[in-house]
Coordinates of C-alpha atoms in Angstrom, one line a residue:
N1 CA -46.4 94.5 73.2
G2 CA -45.8 95.1 76.9
D3 CA -44.8 98.2 78.8
I4 CA -42.6 100.7 77.0
L5 CA -40.1 103.1 78.4
F6 CA -39.6 105.1 75.2
S7 CA -41.8 106.1 72.2
A8 CA -40.7 107.1 68.8
S9 CA -44.0 108.9 68.1
N10 CA -44.8 112.4 69.2
T11 CA -48.4 112.3 67.9
V12 CA -49.8 108.8 68.9
I13 CA -49.6 106.7 72.0
S14 CA -51.2 103.4 72.8
S15 CA -52.1 102.2 76.2
S16 CA -53.7 99.2 77.9
W17 CA -54.6 98.2 81.4
N18 CA -56.1 95.4 83.4
G19 CA -56.8 94.2 87.0
F20 CA -59.8 96.5 87.8
S21 CA -62.8 94.7 89.4
D22 CA -66.0 95.4 91.1
D23 CA -67.8 92.6 92.9
A24 CA -71.0 94.5 93.8
S25 CA -72.5 96.5 91.0
G26 CA -69.9 95.7 88.4
L27 CA -67.8 98.0 86.2
Q28 CA -69.5 100.5 83.9
S29 CA -66.6 102.3 82.2
Y30 CA -63.0 103.3 82.1
E31 CA -61.4 106.7 81.6
Y32 CA -57.8 107.5 80.8
A33 CA -55.8 110.7 80.7
I34 CA -52.2 111.8 79.8
G35 CA -50.0 114.2 81.7
T36 CA -46.4 115.2 82.3
E37 CA -46.6 114.1 86.0
P38 CA -48.3 111.1 87.5
G39 CA -52.1 111.7 87.7
E40 CA -52.0 114.9 85.7
T41 CA -54.2 115.5 82.7
N42 CA -52.4 118.5 81.1
I43 CA -51.8 116.7 77.8
L44 CA -55.2 114.8 77.5
D45 CA -58.1 115.3 79.9
W46 CA -60.1 112.3 81.1
L47 CA -61.6 110.5 78.2
N48 CA -64.3 107.7 78.6
V49 CA -63.6 104.6 76.5
G50 CA -66.4 102.5 77.9
L51 CA -65.4 99.0 78.9
S52 CA -62.4 98.9 76.5
I53 CA -59.1 98.1 78.2
N54 CA -56.9 99.8 75.6
A55 CA -56.9 103.1 73.9
V56 CA -55.0 105.0 71.2
A57 CA -54.5 108.7 71.6
E58 CA -53.9 110.5 68.3
N59 CA -53.1 114.0 67.1
L60 CA -51.0 114.7 70.1
S61 CA -48.1 117.2 70.2
L62 CA -45.6 115.5 72.5
V63 CA -42.2 116.9 73.0
N64 CA -39.0 115.0 72.4
G65 CA -37.1 114.1 75.6
T66 CA -40.2 114.7 77.8
E67 CA -41.6 112.0 80.0
Y68 CA -45.3 111.4 80.0
Y69 CA -47.7 109.3 82.2
I70 CA -51.0 107.6 81.4
S71 CA -53.6 107.5 84.2
V72 CA -56.6 105.3 84.3
R73 CA -59.7 105.2 86.5
A74 CA -62.8 103.0 86.6
T75 CA -66.4 103.8 87.4
D76 CA -68.9 101.1 88.5
I77 CA -72.6 100.9 87.7
A78 CA -73.4 102.5 91.1
G79 CA -71.4 105.6 90.1
N80 CA -68.4 104.9 92.3
T81 CA -65.0 106.0 90.9
S82 CA -61.9 104.0 91.6
T83 CA -58.6 105.4 92.7
I84 CA -56.4 106.6 89.8
V85 CA -53.8 104.1 88.6
T86 CA -50.8 105.7 86.7
S87 CA -48.2 104.1 84.5
N88 CA -44.5 104.2 85.2
G89 CA -44.1 106.7 82.4
F90 CA -42.5 106.8 78.9
I91 CA -40.1 109.2 77.3
V92 CA -40.7 110.5 73.8
D93 CA -37.6 109.9 71.6
T94 CA -38.0 111.1 68.1
E95 CA -34.3 111.4 67.3
A96 CA -32.5 108.7 65.4
P97 CA -29.1 107.6 66.5
L98 CA -26.1 109.5 65.1
G99 CA -23.2 107.9 63.4
V100 CA -19.7 108.8 64.8
F101 CA -17.3 106.8 62.6
I102 CA -17.0 103.8 60.4
Y103 CA -13.8 102.1 59.4
D104 CA -13.2 99.6 56.7
N105 CA -11.4 97.3 59.0
S106 CA -12.0 95.5 62.3
S107 CA -9.2 97.5 63.9
E108 CA -9.3 101.1 65.0
E109 CA -7.8 102.4 61.7
D110 CA -9.5 102.9 58.4
Q111 CA -8.2 100.7 55.6
D112 CA -8.5 101.7 51.9
W113 CA -7.0 98.5 50.4
T114 CA -7.1 94.8 51.0
N115 CA -5.5 91.8 49.4
I116 CA -7.9 89.3 50.9
D117 CA -10.5 88.2 48.3
N118 CA -13.0 86.4 50.5
E119 CA -13.5 88.6 53.5
L120 CA -14.5 92.2 54.5
S121 CA -14.7 93.7 58.0
A122 CA -15.7 97.0 59.6
N123 CA -16.1 98.6 63.0
W124 CA -18.1 101.7 63.9
A125 CA -19.6 103.9 66.6
F126 CA -23.0 105.5 67.0
E127 CA -24.5 107.6 69.8
D128 CA -28.0 108.0 71.1
L129 CA -28.5 110.2 74.1
L130 CA -32.1 109.3 75.0
S131 CA -33.3 105.7 74.6
G132 CA -29.9 104.2 73.7
I133 CA -28.9 101.8 70.9
A134 CA -30.9 98.6 70.6
S135 CA -29.2 97.0 67.6
Y136 CA -27.1 97.5 64.5
Q137 CA -27.4 96.3 60.9
Y138 CA -24.7 96.3 58.2
A139 CA -24.8 95.8 54.4
I140 CA -22.2 95.7 51.7
G141 CA -22.4 97.0 48.1
T142 CA -20.2 98.1 45.2
N143 CA -21.6 101.6 45.3
E144 CA -22.2 103.9 48.2
G145 CA -25.3 102.8 50.1
T146 CA -26.0 99.7 48.0
T147 CA -26.6 96.2 49.3
N148 CA -25.9 94.1 46.3
I149 CA -23.1 92.0 48.0
I150 CA -24.7 91.5 51.4
S151 CA -28.2 92.8 52.3
W152 CA -29.0 94.3 55.7
T153 CA -27.8 91.9 58.4
E154 CA -28.2 92.2 62.2
T155 CA -25.2 92.3 64.6
G156 CA -27.1 92.9 67.8
L157 CA -25.0 95.3 69.9
E158 CA -21.7 94.3 68.3
T159 CA -20.0 97.3 66.8
S160 CA -17.9 95.3 64.3
F161 CA -18.2 92.3 62.0
E162 CA -16.1 90.1 59.8
S163 CA -17.8 88.6 56.8
P164 CA -16.0 85.6 55.4
S165 CA -16.9 83.4 52.4
L166 CA -17.2 86.3 50.0
S167 CA -16.1 86.3 46.3
L168 CA -14.6 89.7 45.8
Q169 CA -13.2 91.0 42.5
G170 CA -9.8 92.6 42.1
G171 CA -9.9 96.3 41.4
V172 CA -13.4 96.7 42.7
T173 CA -14.2 99.1 45.6
Y174 CA -16.6 97.9 48.2
F175 CA -18.7 100.1 50.5
I176 CA -20.0 99.1 53.9
S177 CA -23.1 100.7 55.3
V178 CA -24.2 100.5 58.9
R179 CA -27.4 101.7 60.6
A180 CA -28.5 101.8 64.2
I181 CA -31.9 101.2 65.7
D182 CA -32.5 102.8 69.1
V183 CA -34.7 101.4 71.9
A184 CA -37.5 103.7 70.8
G185 CA -37.4 102.2 67.4
N186 CA -35.8 105.1 65.5
T187 CA -33.5 103.9 62.7
S188 CA -30.5 106.1 61.8
A189 CA -29.4 107.2 58.4
P190 CA -26.8 104.7 57.1
L191 CA -23.3 105.5 58.0
I192 CA -21.3 104.6 54.8
S193 CA -17.6 103.8 54.7
D194 CA -15.2 105.6 52.2
G195 CA -14.7 102.2 50.5
I196 CA -12.1 99.5 50.4
T197 CA -10.6 98.2 47.2
L198 CA -9.3 94.7 46.5
D199 CA -5.8 94.7 45.1
L200 CA -4.4 91.3 44.2
E201 CA -1.5 92.5 42.0
K202 CA 2.0 92.3 43.4
P203 CA 4.2 95.4 43.1
V204 CA 7.3 95.2 41.0
V205 CA 10.9 96.2 41.7
L206 CA 12.3 97.2 38.3
E207 CA 16.0 97.7 39.0
V208 CA 18.5 97.8 41.8
L209 CA 21.7 99.8 41.4
E210 CA 24.9 100.3 43.4
T211 CA 26.0 103.9 43.1
H212 CA 28.3 106.7 44.4
G213 CA 27.2 110.3 44.5
N214 CA 25.5 111.3 41.2
V215 CA 26.8 108.3 39.3
N216 CA 23.9 106.2 38.0
E217 CA 25.5 102.8 38.4
I218 CA 28.8 101.3 39.3
D219 CA 30.2 97.8 38.9
Y220 CA 33.4 98.6 40.9
T221 CA 34.2 100.6 43.9
N222 CA 37.4 101.6 45.7
Q223 CA 35.6 102.6 48.9
T224 CA 35.2 100.1 51.7
D225 CA 33.1 102.0 54.2
T226 CA 30.2 103.5 52.2
L227 CA 27.9 102.6 49.3
T228 CA 24.7 104.0 48.0
I229 CA 21.9 101.8 46.8
R230 CA 19.2 103.1 44.4
W231 CA 16.1 101.3 43.1
V232 CA 12.9 101.7 41.1
G233 CA 9.6 100.1 41.9
E234 CA 6.0 100.5 40.8
D235 CA 2.5 99.5 41.7
D236 CA -0.4 100.4 39.5
L237 CA -3.3 100.1 41.9
S238 CA -2.9 100.6 45.6
G239 CA 0.6 102.2 45.4
L240 CA 3.8 101.4 47.2
E241 CA 3.9 101.5 51.0
K242 CA 7.5 100.6 51.7
Y243 CA 10.6 98.9 50.5
E244 CA 12.9 96.5 52.3
V245 CA 16.6 96.4 51.5
W246 CA 19.3 93.8 52.1
F247 CA 23.1 94.0 51.4
G248 CA 25.8 91.4 51.7
N249 CA 28.3 89.2 49.9
E250 CA 27.2 87.4 46.8
D251 CA 27.5 84.1 48.7
G252 CA 24.6 85.2 50.9
T253 CA 26.6 86.5 53.9
T254 CA 24.6 89.4 55.4
L255 CA 26.3 92.7 56.1
V256 CA 23.1 94.8 56.4
D257 CA 19.9 92.8 57.2
W258 CA 16.5 93.5 55.8
T259 CA 15.6 97.1 56.6
E260 CA 12.4 99.0 55.9
I261 CA 12.7 102.1 53.8
I262 CA 9.6 104.4 53.6
E263 CA 9.1 107.0 50.8
Q264 CA 12.6 106.7 49.5
N265 CA 14.3 105.2 46.5
E266 CA 17.8 105.6 47.8
W267 CA 19.8 104.5 50.8
T268 CA 23.4 105.2 51.7
L269 CA 25.1 102.6 53.7
N270 CA 27.9 103.8 56.0
N271 CA 30.4 102.2 58.4
L272 CA 30.8 99.2 56.1
D273 CA 33.9 97.0 56.1
L274 CA 34.1 95.8 52.6
E275 CA 37.0 93.6 51.5
H276 CA 39.2 93.9 48.5
A277 CA 38.4 91.7 45.6
N278 CA 35.0 90.7 47.1
Q279 CA 31.7 90.9 45.2
Y280 CA 28.7 92.4 47.0
V281 CA 25.0 92.5 46.0
A282 CA 22.0 94.5 47.2
K283 CA 18.5 93.0 47.3
V284 CA 15.2 95.0 47.3
K285 CA 11.6 94.0 47.8
A286 CA 8.5 96.2 47.8
T287 CA 5.2 96.0 49.6
D288 CA 2.1 97.9 48.4
N289 CA -0.7 99.5 50.4
A290 CA -2.8 96.4 50.2
G291 CA 0.0 94.2 51.7
N292 CA 1.1 92.5 48.5
E293 CA 4.8 91.8 48.5
S294 CA 6.9 91.8 45.4
L295 CA 9.5 89.3 44.3
I296 CA 13.0 90.1 45.5
L297 CA 15.3 91.7 42.9
S298 CA 19.0 91.6 43.2
S299 CA 21.5 94.1 41.8
D300 CA 24.2 92.9 39.4
G301 CA 26.7 93.4 42.1
V302 CA 29.7 95.6 42.9
L303 CA 33.3 94.4 43.1
V304 CA 35.6 96.1 45.6
D305 CA 39.0 97.1 44.3
I306 CA 41.2 99.2 46.6
E307 CA 44.5 98.5 44.9
S308 CA 45.9 100.7 42.2
P309 CA 47.0 99.2 38.8
I310 CA 50.6 98.1 38.5
A311 CA 52.6 100.6 36.6
G312 CA 54.4 99.6 33.4
I313 CA 57.1 101.1 31.3
V314 CA 57.0 104.0 28.8
L315 CA 58.9 104.2 25.5
D316 CA 59.9 107.3 23.5
G317 CA 58.8 105.6 20.3
V318 CA 56.7 102.6 19.3
D319 CA 58.9 99.6 19.6
N320 CA 62.1 101.0 20.8
D321 CA 63.0 103.7 23.3
E322 CA 64.4 106.5 21.2
E323 CA 66.8 109.1 22.6
F324 CA 66.7 111.6 19.8
T325 CA 64.2 113.0 17.3
S326 CA 64.6 115.4 14.4
N327 CA 60.9 116.4 14.3
L328 CA 60.2 119.5 16.3
N329 CA 56.4 119.0 15.9
T330 CA 55.8 115.3 16.6
L331 CA 56.5 112.9 19.4
I332 CA 55.4 109.2 19.7
I333 CA 55.2 107.5 23.0
S334 CA 54.1 104.0 23.8
W335 CA 53.7 101.9 26.9
Q336 CA 53.3 98.4 28.1
G337 CA 53.2 96.2 31.3
F338 CA 50.4 98.0 33.1
M339 CA 48.1 95.5 34.8
D340 CA 45.1 95.3 37.1
D341 CA 43.8 91.9 38.0
V342 CA 40.6 92.9 39.8
S343 CA 38.6 95.6 38.1
G344 CA 40.7 96.0 35.0
I345 CA 42.2 99.1 33.4
E346 CA 39.6 101.5 32.3
F347 CA 41.8 104.0 30.5
F348 CA 45.3 105.4 30.2
E349 CA 46.5 109.0 30.4
Y350 CA 49.7 110.5 28.9
A351 CA 51.5 113.7 29.4
I352 CA 54.8 115.4 28.1
G353 CA 57.0 117.6 30.1
S354 CA 60.5 119.2 30.1
S355 CA 61.3 117.2 33.3
P356 CA 59.9 114.0 34.9
E357 CA 58.0 116.1 37.4
L358 CA 56.4 118.5 34.9
T359 CA 53.5 118.3 32.4
N360 CA 54.2 121.7 31.0
V361 CA 54.2 120.6 27.3
V362 CA 51.1 118.4 27.2
P363 CA 49.0 118.0 30.4
F364 CA 47.6 114.6 31.2
T365 CA 45.3 113.6 28.4
I366 CA 43.0 110.5 28.2
A367 CA 44.2 108.0 25.6
G368 CA 41.4 105.4 26.2
I369 CA 42.8 101.9 26.2
N370 CA 45.3 102.6 23.4
T371 CA 48.9 101.8 24.3
N372 CA 50.6 104.4 22.1
V373 CA 49.9 107.9 20.9
M374 CA 51.4 110.3 18.4
I375 CA 51.3 114.0 19.2
D376 CA 51.9 116.1 16.1
T377 CA 51.0 119.7 17.2
L378 CA 54.1 120.4 19.3
S379 CA 56.6 123.2 19.2
L380 CA 59.7 121.5 20.6
V381 CA 62.9 123.3 21.2
N382 CA 66.1 122.0 19.7
G383 CA 68.5 120.6 22.2
E384 CA 65.8 120.2 25.0
I385 CA 65.0 116.9 26.6
Y386 CA 61.3 115.9 26.8
Y387 CA 59.8 113.2 28.9
G388 CA 56.7 111.1 28.1
M389 CA 54.6 110.1 31.2
V390 CA 51.7 107.6 31.5
R391 CA 49.4 106.5 34.3
A392 CA 46.5 104.0 34.3
T393 CA 43.1 104.3 36.0
D394 CA 41.2 101.1 36.7
S395 CA 37.4 100.6 36.7
A396 CA 37.2 101.3 40.4
A397 CA 38.9 104.7 39.8
N398 CA 42.2 103.7 41.4
I399 CA 45.2 105.5 39.7
S400 CA 48.5 103.9 39.2
S401 CA 51.9 105.6 39.9
I402 CA 53.3 107.6 36.9
S403 CA 55.7 105.9 34.6
V404 CA 58.2 108.1 32.8

């Protein structure tokens, strides 16, 4: 097998030689010896092997990391002994290479998920301080250390591989094993990855909402500079890595371009310049840890309304404006003419006071969308003048002026 520089055995060593000659009486025998220096015999003293030109020394106790030399001499029939010829030495290396790391990926970061169903890759590092690495082998299986997908395959001295043309199954975890063989022939224990799982399922964005503060959802806003977007997404396998959010007019004009949001389900936009009576929408998409991207989900939109409702008139009565009443416990007020053309009126409030500036008899009370109300729990004073007051609030929370 040729000259060796390293041996993986500390008990057996083979040797061979040639080139000895004797033209007179002829060769009678060879002797060989083993030592830790050229020509020394401190490991194995001279041993006669006849005319054989190879020998196997067994039951030795060689020391890992130590260099040994084999010496040979020949004796002719006349009894003359040749000069000693010594090998260039070999080092005993009984230690297998040690694995440093293995990553499920051809880059320098481990990957736990993939969305590619026909390819796996890995990279790794081993160390061997004596003879050095001679080659690597990898295998792939569906359990740690198994080879049921790809059996042991040589990569030479390449410390990575990409294995295409596979037929991987979604939801299955694949484990990559790598072993190293050093120059002495020692094979390492397999270095096994922590596994990589195929995820072919897209994440889902379930809802996108425009909000303010603690309000869950709004369809209208009276703020032009700020808006909060909330969303909900899910991914049942690899989990969500990030969201991306877009905001703009419903016609597609961009106000805030796609922006990555990590580990959050809420984003408050500031320094906006929203315009009255314009409809705006938010769009969200999600990416899972395998790289699958969801469909884009749009909100139902938010309409900007920064103008208060137009105030109407208030009547002390239902159909006619009454100036007098004989009932000290009951007042009826009605109103009409309030308008809001953008977000619409959400509710009315009424109040009663002893002057147009006071609400000392009945404070402002929500009347819903009714346009009249009867209050029958009063204690009015004979001869006093009482004033009914109404104001309207639209769906964007703008409040009208008070009509008396």
